[in-house]
Structure formats: C-alpha cells, structure tokens
One Martini backbone bead per residue (centre of mass of N, CA, C, O) as a GRO file, in nm:
protein
  112
    1PRO     BB    1   0.106   0.036   0.012
    2PRO     BB    2   0.089   0.328   0.049
    3GLY     BB    3   0.361   0.427   0.282
    4ARG     BB    4   0.513   0.175   0.274
    5HIS     BB    5   0.770  -0.006   0.440
    6GLU     BB    6   1.049  -0.140   0.533
    7SER     BB    7   1.161  -0.288   0.792
    8THR     BB    8   1.339  -0.186   1.075
    9TYR     BB    9   1.490  -0.202   1.375
   10ALA     BB   10   1.335   0.068   1.459
   11ASP     BB   11   1.044  -0.084   1.417
   12ILE     BB   12   1.127  -0.282   1.646
   13GLY     BB   13   1.014  -0.431   1.946
   14ILE     BB   14   1.160  -0.609   2.239
   15VAL     BB   15   1.016  -0.841   2.467
   16ASP     BB   16   1.144  -0.988   2.714
   17GLU     BB   17   0.988  -1.165   2.936
   18ALA     BB   18   0.665  -1.113   2.889
   19GLY     BB   19   0.524  -1.280   3.103
   20MET     BB   20   0.633  -1.072   3.355
   21VAL     BB   21   0.453  -0.856   3.224
   22GLY     BB   22   0.236  -0.624   3.300
   23THR     BB   23  -0.024  -0.494   3.130
   24ARG     BB   24   0.012  -0.195   3.221
   25ALA     BB   25   0.320  -0.177   3.134
   26ILE     BB   26   0.269  -0.273   2.821
   27ALA     BB   27   0.041  -0.099   2.691
   28PRO     BB   28   0.198   0.172   2.612
   29LEU     BB   29   0.408   0.054   2.434
   30ILE     BB   30   0.207  -0.053   2.222
   31ASP     BB   31   0.063   0.201   2.153
   32GLN     BB   32   0.314   0.363   2.058
   33ALA     BB   33   0.410   0.159   1.838
   34THR     BB   34   0.142   0.181   1.667
   35ALA     BB   35   0.141   0.490   1.619
   36ALA     BB   36   0.425   0.458   1.462
   37GLY     BB   37   0.446   0.166   1.302
   38ALA     BB   38   0.515  -0.058   1.480
   39LYS     BB   39   0.686  -0.345   1.619
   40VAL     BB   40   0.595  -0.611   1.870
   41VAL     BB   41   0.803  -0.842   2.029
   42LEU     BB   42   0.693  -1.127   2.233
   43VAL     BB   43   0.910  -1.284   2.473
   44GLY     BB   44   0.846  -1.620   2.603
   45ASP     BB   45   0.720  -1.833   2.906
   46THR     BB   46   0.421  -1.942   3.029
   47LYS     BB   47   0.577  -2.156   3.236
   48GLN     BB   48   0.674  -1.950   3.398
   49LEU     BB   49   0.689  -1.697   3.582
   50PRO     BB   50   0.454  -1.481   3.657
   51GLU     BB   51   0.327  -1.205   3.687
   52ILE     BB   52   0.249  -0.981   3.935
   53ASP     BB   53   0.067  -0.825   3.798
   54ALA     BB   54  -0.151  -0.766   3.607
   55GLY     BB   55  -0.228  -1.015   3.334
   56GLY     BB   56  -0.199  -1.241   3.058
   57VAL     BB   57  -0.114  -1.175   2.774
   58LEU     BB   58   0.067  -1.403   2.644
   59ARG     BB   59  -0.156  -1.626   2.703
   60ALA     BB   60  -0.369  -1.496   2.512
   61LEU     BB   61  -0.197  -1.474   2.252
   62GLU     BB   62  -0.156  -1.804   2.247
   63ARG     BB   63  -0.465  -1.873   2.197
   64GLN     BB   64  -0.510  -1.656   1.926
   65HIS     BB   65  -0.211  -1.708   1.811
   66PRO     BB   66   0.035  -1.775   1.649
   67ILE     BB   67   0.344  -1.938   1.725
   68VAL     BB   68   0.688  -1.938   1.822
   69THR     BB   69   0.892  -2.243   1.893
   70LEU     BB   70   1.136  -2.353   2.072
   71THR     BB   71   1.314  -2.684   2.030
   72GLU     BB   72   1.628  -2.599   2.074
   73ASN     BB   73   1.888  -2.632   2.299
   74ARG     BB   74   2.169  -2.395   2.337
   75ARG     BB   75   2.280  -2.348   2.631
   76GLN     BB   76   2.311  -2.646   2.701
   77GLN     BB   77   2.599  -2.846   2.608
   78VAL     BB   78   2.525  -3.080   2.792
   79PRO     BB   79   2.324  -3.369   2.796
   80TRP     BB   80   2.253  -3.392   3.093
   81GLU     BB   81   2.143  -3.097   3.130
   82ARG     BB   82   1.907  -3.121   2.930
   83GLU     BB   83   1.773  -3.358   3.065
   84ALA     BB   84   1.722  -3.207   3.335
   85LEU     BB   85   1.553  -2.982   3.216
   86ASP     BB   86   1.342  -3.149   3.097
   87ASP     BB   87   1.231  -3.279   3.344
   88TYR     BB   88   1.161  -3.001   3.502
   89ARG     BB   89   0.947  -2.927   3.289
   90ALA     BB   90   0.803  -3.221   3.318
   91MET     BB   91   0.792  -3.263   3.647
   92ARG     BB   92   1.075  -3.441   3.722
   93VAL     BB   93   1.229  -3.328   3.971
   94GLU     BB   94   1.384  -3.545   4.109
   95LYS     BB   95   1.547  -3.643   3.853
   96ALA     BB   96   1.684  -3.381   3.804
   97ILE     BB   97   1.824  -3.363   4.088
   98GLY     BB   98   1.970  -3.620   4.062
   99SER     BB   99   2.154  -3.535   3.816
  100LEU     BB  100   2.280  -3.309   3.936
  101ASP     BB  101   2.403  -3.466   4.196
  102ARG     BB  102   2.588  -3.660   4.025
  103HIS     BB  103   2.745  -3.401   3.888
  104GLY     BB  104   2.778  -3.173   4.099
  105SER     BB  105   2.531  -2.931   4.088
  106ALA     BB  106   2.433  -2.974   4.371
  107ARG     BB  107   2.312  -2.778   4.644
  108HIS     BB  108   2.355  -2.827   4.995
  109ARG     BB  109   2.130  -2.760   5.265
  110HIS     BB  110   2.154  -2.748   5.595
  111GLN     BB  111   1.978  -2.834   5.870
  112ARG     BB  112   1.923  -2.787   6.220
   0.00000   0.00000   0.00000
C-alpha cells in the first residue's frame, strides 16, 4: 500500500520475558509502537514465573494467535544438563535434581 516501507530494526521493539510483564506496564509501549507504525515482538515462556501485576497478555496471545516455539536447547551444551532441564520442565523434579546431584551440580543446604 502507499506509504508502506520495509521494516528496519528501528521499527521493531522486542520485549524479552514478556510473560513476566504486567498488562498495565506493557500496554503503553504497545500503544506507542502502534501509533508510530512499529511492531512489538513479545518473547517469553508462559510456563515460567507469571507476572506479579495484573497480566496474562502473553497467555492470551498464545491462545488466539500462531506462535513460534523454540524446540532446540542451545544454552546447555552438555547432554545430561539438557536432559535434567527437560525433566524439570516436565515436572520430573526428583529425577532432574538427582541428575544434578550425580554430576556435582546440586548444592545442599543443611538444616539445623
């Protein structure tokens, strides 16, 4: 359409950990970006800690729009670390902690 142009990095705002941002905090950013013709990309994980303030915007968007999901873990380089993290995400917490403990990565706090 007339007046449209290719997006540049200046036209895109990225909000990392968007699942932890309250709706009232993110709404002005989205309003300003929309008014300026910019795009806002929300990045986050709805299975991590939720926002403290009123929120749910990321979960609502996930239900209503197609999302892109990362499927390959690139942060943990050691296979057992990846497996432990997969176990933790799947709520196999005892298995994950056992793996961390076997590899010397768990820290124990002794109770008195």
